[in-house]
Amino acid sequence: LGDFAGLSFFFLAPFFGIIAIVATEEGYRLFRSLRSLLFVLKNKDAGQQLYHTRQSLKTDLIALQEEFQWLQNLDEDTKQRLEKRQSMSDTQPEGKPCTGTSDNLKHSLPGPAEVHAN
């Protein structure tokens, strides 16, 4: 029994080690997902709050953009990139389909790098 047990241990120990590592990683991923699940269960309207916060921010940023006229002084390359970005989105804030034209440009906001460049 001594030689067989020793041989079995040295043969099977690496496999058990790999199984332990994988199980630990999966347990950690499960724990991280459970934290998110518990947060959602505790704050059932978190998704709606996030949606309304994003809509409010979008409206505020569009108002700021119109107030400071950030898009008026942009070069053609930046305007084309903004039009392309807008054409990739599904809808405008009013729920109308996007056509990717310059009329939709006022609904596209420049990114932080583009704002600081002006």
Short mmCIF file of N, CA and C in Angstrom, two decimals:
data_model
loop_
_atom_site.label_atom_id
_atom_site.label_comp_id
_atom_site.label_asym_id
_atom_site.label_seq_id
_atom_site.Cartn_x
_atom_site.Cartn_y
_atom_site.Cartn_z
N LEU A 1 0.83 -1.20 0.00
CA LEU A 1 0.00 0.00 0.00
C LEU A 1 0.87 1.26 0.00
N GLY A 2 2.06 1.20 0.57
CA GLY A 2 2.90 2.39 0.67
C GLY A 2 3.39 2.89 -0.67
N ASP A 3 3.87 1.98 -1.53
CA ASP A 3 4.35 2.42 -2.84
C ASP A 3 3.20 2.89 -3.73
N PHE A 4 2.10 2.17 -3.68
CA PHE A 4 0.94 2.55 -4.49
C PHE A 4 0.40 3.92 -4.05
N ALA A 5 0.31 4.17 -2.75
CA ALA A 5 -0.20 5.44 -2.25
C ALA A 5 0.74 6.58 -2.63
N GLY A 6 2.03 6.34 -2.51
CA GLY A 6 3.00 7.38 -2.88
C GLY A 6 2.96 7.69 -4.36
N LEU A 7 2.92 6.65 -5.18
CA LEU A 7 2.85 6.83 -6.62
C LEU A 7 1.56 7.53 -7.02
N SER A 8 0.45 7.14 -6.41
CA SER A 8 -0.85 7.77 -6.71
C SER A 8 -0.83 9.25 -6.32
N PHE A 9 -0.24 9.55 -5.16
CA PHE A 9 -0.18 10.95 -4.73
C PHE A 9 0.61 11.79 -5.73
N PHE A 10 1.80 11.33 -6.11
CA PHE A 10 2.63 12.12 -7.03
C PHE A 10 2.03 12.20 -8.43
N PHE A 11 1.25 11.19 -8.81
CA PHE A 11 0.60 11.23 -10.11
C PHE A 11 -0.63 12.14 -10.10
N LEU A 12 -1.44 12.08 -9.03
CA LEU A 12 -2.71 12.81 -8.99
C LEU A 12 -2.62 14.21 -8.38
N ALA A 13 -1.58 14.51 -7.63
CA ALA A 13 -1.48 15.81 -6.95
C ALA A 13 -1.55 17.00 -7.92
N PRO A 14 -0.85 16.97 -9.07
CA PRO A 14 -0.96 18.12 -9.99
C PRO A 14 -2.39 18.33 -10.50
N PHE A 15 -3.10 17.23 -10.75
CA PHE A 15 -4.48 17.37 -11.22
C PHE A 15 -5.37 17.98 -10.16
N PHE A 16 -5.20 17.53 -8.92
CA PHE A 16 -5.98 18.12 -7.83
C PHE A 16 -5.61 19.58 -7.61
N GLY A 17 -4.35 19.92 -7.82
CA GLY A 17 -3.93 21.32 -7.70
C GLY A 17 -4.59 22.19 -8.76
N ILE A 18 -4.62 21.69 -9.99
CA ILE A 18 -5.27 22.45 -11.08
C ILE A 18 -6.76 22.60 -10.79
N ILE A 19 -7.40 21.54 -10.33
CA ILE A 19 -8.82 21.61 -9.99
C ILE A 19 -9.06 22.63 -8.88
N ALA A 20 -8.18 22.68 -7.89
CA ALA A 20 -8.32 23.64 -6.80
C ALA A 20 -8.18 25.07 -7.30
N ILE A 21 -7.22 25.32 -8.21
CA ILE A 21 -7.03 26.66 -8.76
C ILE A 21 -8.25 27.09 -9.56
N VAL A 22 -8.75 26.21 -10.42
CA VAL A 22 -9.93 26.53 -11.24
C VAL A 22 -11.14 26.78 -10.34
N ALA A 23 -11.31 25.95 -9.33
CA ALA A 23 -12.45 26.12 -8.42
C ALA A 23 -12.36 27.43 -7.67
N THR A 24 -11.16 27.82 -7.27
CA THR A 24 -10.98 29.10 -6.58
C THR A 24 -11.32 30.27 -7.50
N GLU A 25 -10.84 30.21 -8.74
CA GLU A 25 -11.14 31.28 -9.70
C GLU A 25 -12.64 31.37 -9.97
N GLU A 26 -13.28 30.24 -10.16
CA GLU A 26 -14.73 30.23 -10.40
C GLU A 26 -15.48 30.74 -9.17
N GLY A 27 -15.02 30.37 -7.99
CA GLY A 27 -15.65 30.86 -6.76
C GLY A 27 -15.53 32.37 -6.64
N TYR A 28 -14.38 32.91 -7.02
CA TYR A 28 -14.19 34.37 -6.97
C TYR A 28 -15.12 35.06 -7.97
N ARG A 29 -15.23 34.50 -9.18
CA ARG A 29 -16.14 35.09 -10.17
C ARG A 29 -17.59 35.03 -9.68
N LEU A 30 -17.95 33.93 -9.08
CA LEU A 30 -19.30 33.77 -8.54
C LEU A 30 -19.55 34.79 -7.43
N PHE A 31 -18.57 34.97 -6.55
CA PHE A 31 -18.70 35.96 -5.48
C PHE A 31 -18.88 37.37 -6.05
N ARG A 32 -18.11 37.72 -7.09
CA ARG A 32 -18.26 39.04 -7.70
C ARG A 32 -19.63 39.21 -8.33
N SER A 33 -20.14 38.18 -8.98
CA SER A 33 -21.47 38.30 -9.59
C SER A 33 -22.56 38.34 -8.52
N LEU A 34 -22.35 37.67 -7.39
CA LEU A 34 -23.34 37.71 -6.31
C LEU A 34 -23.42 39.11 -5.70
N ARG A 35 -22.29 39.81 -5.61
CA ARG A 35 -22.32 41.19 -5.10
C ARG A 35 -23.22 42.05 -5.98
N SER A 36 -23.07 41.92 -7.30
CA SER A 36 -23.91 42.69 -8.22
C SER A 36 -25.38 42.29 -8.07
N LEU A 37 -25.62 41.00 -7.96
CA LEU A 37 -26.99 40.52 -7.81
C LEU A 37 -27.62 41.05 -6.52
N LEU A 38 -26.88 41.01 -5.44
CA LEU A 38 -27.40 41.53 -4.17
C LEU A 38 -27.67 43.03 -4.25
N PHE A 39 -26.80 43.77 -4.95
CA PHE A 39 -27.02 45.20 -5.14
C PHE A 39 -28.32 45.45 -5.89
N VAL A 40 -28.55 44.69 -6.96
CA VAL A 40 -29.77 44.86 -7.76
C VAL A 40 -31.00 44.47 -6.95
N LEU A 41 -30.90 43.41 -6.16
CA LEU A 41 -32.04 43.00 -5.34
C LEU A 41 -32.36 44.03 -4.27
N LYS A 42 -31.33 44.67 -3.73
CA LYS A 42 -31.53 45.68 -2.69
C LYS A 42 -32.04 46.99 -3.29
N ASN A 43 -31.57 47.35 -4.47
CA ASN A 43 -31.97 48.59 -5.15
C ASN A 43 -32.68 48.23 -6.45
N LYS A 44 -33.94 47.87 -6.34
CA LYS A 44 -34.68 47.37 -7.49
C LYS A 44 -34.82 48.41 -8.60
N ASP A 45 -34.81 49.70 -8.28
CA ASP A 45 -34.96 50.72 -9.31
C ASP A 45 -33.63 51.32 -9.73
N ALA A 46 -32.52 50.64 -9.51
CA ALA A 46 -31.20 51.15 -9.87
C ALA A 46 -31.08 51.34 -11.38
N GLY A 47 -31.64 50.43 -12.16
CA GLY A 47 -31.59 50.55 -13.62
C GLY A 47 -32.34 51.77 -14.11
N GLN A 48 -33.52 52.02 -13.54
CA GLN A 48 -34.29 53.20 -13.93
C GLN A 48 -33.57 54.48 -13.52
N GLN A 49 -32.97 54.47 -12.34
CA GLN A 49 -32.22 55.64 -11.89
C GLN A 49 -31.06 55.93 -12.83
N LEU A 50 -30.34 54.88 -13.24
CA LEU A 50 -29.22 55.05 -14.17
C LEU A 50 -29.72 55.60 -15.51
N TYR A 51 -30.83 55.06 -16.00
CA TYR A 51 -31.38 55.54 -17.27
C TYR A 51 -31.75 57.02 -17.18
N HIS A 52 -32.44 57.40 -16.12
CA HIS A 52 -32.86 58.80 -15.97
C HIS A 52 -31.66 59.72 -15.76
N THR A 53 -30.65 59.24 -15.05
CA THR A 53 -29.44 60.05 -14.86
C THR A 53 -28.75 60.27 -16.20
N ARG A 54 -28.64 59.24 -17.01
CA ARG A 54 -28.01 59.38 -18.33
C ARG A 54 -28.80 60.32 -19.22
N GLN A 55 -30.13 60.20 -19.20
CA GLN A 55 -30.95 61.10 -20.02
C GLN A 55 -30.79 62.54 -19.57
N SER A 56 -30.75 62.75 -18.25
CA SER A 56 -30.57 64.10 -17.71
C SER A 56 -29.21 64.66 -18.11
N LEU A 57 -28.17 63.84 -18.01
CA LEU A 57 -26.84 64.29 -18.41
C LEU A 57 -26.78 64.61 -19.90
N LYS A 58 -27.43 63.78 -20.71
CA LYS A 58 -27.43 64.02 -22.15
C LYS A 58 -28.11 65.36 -22.46
N THR A 59 -29.24 65.62 -21.81
CA THR A 59 -29.94 66.88 -22.02
C THR A 59 -29.10 68.06 -21.56
N ASP A 60 -28.47 67.94 -20.40
CA ASP A 60 -27.62 69.02 -19.89
C ASP A 60 -26.43 69.28 -20.80
N LEU A 61 -25.82 68.21 -21.32
CA LEU A 61 -24.66 68.40 -22.20
C LEU A 61 -25.06 69.01 -23.53
N ILE A 62 -26.21 68.64 -24.05
CA ILE A 62 -26.68 69.25 -25.29
C ILE A 62 -26.94 70.74 -25.07
N ALA A 63 -27.52 71.09 -23.91
CA ALA A 63 -27.76 72.50 -23.59
C ALA A 63 -26.44 73.26 -23.46
N LEU A 64 -25.45 72.65 -22.82
CA LEU A 64 -24.14 73.29 -22.70
C LEU A 64 -23.49 73.48 -24.07
N GLN A 65 -23.59 72.45 -24.90
CA GLN A 65 -23.02 72.53 -26.24
C GLN A 65 -23.66 73.65 -27.04
N GLU A 66 -24.97 73.79 -26.92
CA GLU A 66 -25.65 74.87 -27.65
C GLU A 66 -25.31 76.23 -27.06
N GLU A 67 -25.14 76.31 -25.73
CA GLU A 67 -24.80 77.57 -25.08
C GLU A 67 -23.41 78.06 -25.48
N PHE A 68 -22.44 77.15 -25.48
CA PHE A 68 -21.07 77.54 -25.79
C PHE A 68 -20.72 77.36 -27.25
N GLN A 69 -21.62 76.80 -28.05
CA GLN A 69 -21.46 76.60 -29.49
C GLN A 69 -20.14 75.91 -29.81
N TRP A 70 -19.90 74.80 -29.14
CA TRP A 70 -18.67 74.05 -29.36
C TRP A 70 -18.57 73.54 -30.79
N LEU A 71 -19.68 73.21 -31.40
CA LEU A 71 -19.64 72.60 -32.73
C LEU A 71 -19.47 73.62 -33.86
N GLN A 72 -19.63 74.90 -33.57
CA GLN A 72 -19.53 75.90 -34.61
C GLN A 72 -18.10 76.07 -35.11
N ASN A 73 -17.11 75.89 -34.25
CA ASN A 73 -15.72 76.16 -34.61
C ASN A 73 -14.91 74.90 -34.89
N LEU A 74 -15.56 73.79 -35.12
CA LEU A 74 -14.84 72.55 -35.35
C LEU A 74 -14.36 72.46 -36.79
N ASP A 75 -13.23 71.84 -36.99
CA ASP A 75 -12.73 71.62 -38.35
C ASP A 75 -13.55 70.51 -39.01
N GLU A 76 -13.43 70.38 -40.33
CA GLU A 76 -14.25 69.43 -41.09
C GLU A 76 -14.00 67.98 -40.68
N ASP A 77 -12.74 67.63 -40.38
CA ASP A 77 -12.42 66.26 -39.99
C ASP A 77 -13.16 65.87 -38.71
N THR A 78 -13.16 66.76 -37.74
CA THR A 78 -13.85 66.48 -36.47
C THR A 78 -15.36 66.40 -36.69
N LYS A 79 -15.90 67.28 -37.53
CA LYS A 79 -17.34 67.23 -37.83
C LYS A 79 -17.71 65.90 -38.48
N GLN A 80 -16.86 65.43 -39.40
CA GLN A 80 -17.15 64.15 -40.06
C GLN A 80 -17.10 62.99 -39.07
N ARG A 81 -16.14 63.03 -38.13
CA ARG A 81 -16.07 61.98 -37.12
C ARG A 81 -17.30 62.00 -36.24
N LEU A 82 -17.77 63.20 -35.88
CA LEU A 82 -18.97 63.29 -35.04
C LEU A 82 -20.20 62.81 -35.80
N GLU A 83 -20.30 63.16 -37.08
CA GLU A 83 -21.43 62.68 -37.88
C GLU A 83 -21.40 61.16 -37.99
N LYS A 84 -20.21 60.60 -38.16
CA LYS A 84 -20.09 59.15 -38.26
C LYS A 84 -20.49 58.51 -36.93
N ARG A 85 -20.04 59.09 -35.82
CA ARG A 85 -20.39 58.56 -34.50
C ARG A 85 -21.90 58.61 -34.29
N GLN A 86 -22.53 59.72 -34.70
CA GLN A 86 -23.97 59.87 -34.54
C GLN A 86 -24.72 58.89 -35.43
N SER A 87 -24.22 58.66 -36.64
CA SER A 87 -24.93 57.75 -37.55
C SER A 87 -24.87 56.31 -37.05
N MET A 88 -23.90 55.99 -36.18
CA MET A 88 -23.81 54.63 -35.64
C MET A 88 -24.81 54.39 -34.53
N SER A 89 -25.33 55.45 -33.92
CA SER A 89 -26.31 55.26 -32.86
C SER A 89 -27.68 55.01 -33.48
N ASP A 90 -28.56 54.40 -32.72
CA ASP A 90 -29.86 54.00 -33.27
C ASP A 90 -30.84 55.15 -33.37
N THR A 91 -30.92 55.99 -32.33
CA THR A 91 -31.92 57.05 -32.32
C THR A 91 -31.35 58.33 -31.76
N GLN A 92 -32.00 59.42 -32.08
CA GLN A 92 -31.68 60.71 -31.51
C GLN A 92 -32.41 60.84 -30.18
N PRO A 93 -32.12 61.91 -29.41
CA PRO A 93 -32.82 62.08 -28.13
C PRO A 93 -34.34 62.16 -28.28
N GLU A 94 -34.86 62.68 -29.39
CA GLU A 94 -36.31 62.78 -29.56
C GLU A 94 -36.93 61.46 -30.00
N GLY A 95 -36.12 60.42 -30.22
CA GLY A 95 -36.64 59.13 -30.63
C GLY A 95 -36.77 58.98 -32.14
N LYS A 96 -36.28 59.96 -32.91
CA LYS A 96 -36.34 59.88 -34.37
C LYS A 96 -35.14 59.06 -34.87
N PRO A 97 -35.30 58.32 -35.96
CA PRO A 97 -34.17 57.57 -36.49
C PRO A 97 -33.07 58.51 -36.97
N CYS A 98 -31.83 58.09 -36.82
CA CYS A 98 -30.69 58.88 -37.28
C CYS A 98 -30.47 58.66 -38.76
N THR A 99 -30.10 59.72 -39.44
CA THR A 99 -29.78 59.60 -40.86
C THR A 99 -28.31 59.84 -41.11
N GLY A 100 -27.56 60.34 -40.10
CA GLY A 100 -26.14 60.58 -40.27
C GLY A 100 -25.83 61.88 -40.98
N THR A 101 -26.81 62.77 -41.13
CA THR A 101 -26.56 64.03 -41.81
C THR A 101 -26.08 65.08 -40.83
N SER A 102 -25.70 66.23 -41.35
CA SER A 102 -25.19 67.30 -40.48
C SER A 102 -26.29 67.86 -39.59
N ASP A 103 -27.56 67.62 -39.91
CA ASP A 103 -28.64 68.05 -39.03
C ASP A 103 -28.56 67.33 -37.69
N ASN A 104 -28.06 66.11 -37.71
CA ASN A 104 -27.92 65.34 -36.48
C ASN A 104 -26.70 65.73 -35.68
N LEU A 105 -25.84 66.57 -36.25
CA LEU A 105 -24.59 66.91 -35.59
C LEU A 105 -24.81 67.63 -34.28
N LYS A 106 -25.88 68.40 -34.17
CA LYS A 106 -26.10 69.11 -32.92
C LYS A 106 -26.41 68.17 -31.77
N HIS A 107 -26.77 66.90 -32.06
CA HIS A 107 -27.04 65.94 -31.01
C HIS A 107 -25.79 65.15 -30.63
N SER A 108 -24.71 65.31 -31.40
CA SER A 108 -23.45 64.65 -31.07
C SER A 108 -22.62 65.58 -30.23
N LEU A 109 -22.06 65.05 -29.20
CA LEU A 109 -21.23 65.88 -28.32
C LEU A 109 -19.77 65.51 -28.52
N PRO A 110 -18.89 66.50 -28.55
CA PRO A 110 -17.48 66.17 -28.68
C PRO A 110 -16.97 65.49 -27.42
N GLY A 111 -15.98 64.63 -27.59
CA GLY A 111 -15.38 63.96 -26.45
C GLY A 111 -14.50 64.93 -25.68
N PRO A 112 -13.99 64.55 -24.50
CA PRO A 112 -13.19 65.44 -23.68
C PRO A 112 -11.96 65.98 -24.40
N ALA A 113 -11.30 65.15 -25.20
CA ALA A 113 -10.10 65.60 -25.91
C ALA A 113 -10.47 66.67 -26.94
N GLU A 114 -11.63 66.50 -27.60
CA GLU A 114 -12.05 67.46 -28.61
C GLU A 114 -12.48 68.78 -27.96
N VAL A 115 -13.09 68.73 -26.78
CA VAL A 115 -13.52 69.93 -26.10
C VAL A 115 -12.31 70.75 -25.66
N HIS A 116 -11.29 70.07 -25.12
CA HIS A 116 -10.11 70.78 -24.64
C HIS A 116 -9.26 71.31 -25.78
N ALA A 117 -9.41 70.74 -26.98
CA ALA A 117 -8.63 71.19 -28.12
C ALA A 117 -9.09 72.58 -28.58
N ASN A 118 -10.36 72.92 -28.31
CA ASN A 118 -10.87 74.21 -28.76
C ASN A 118 -10.54 75.23 -27.76
#
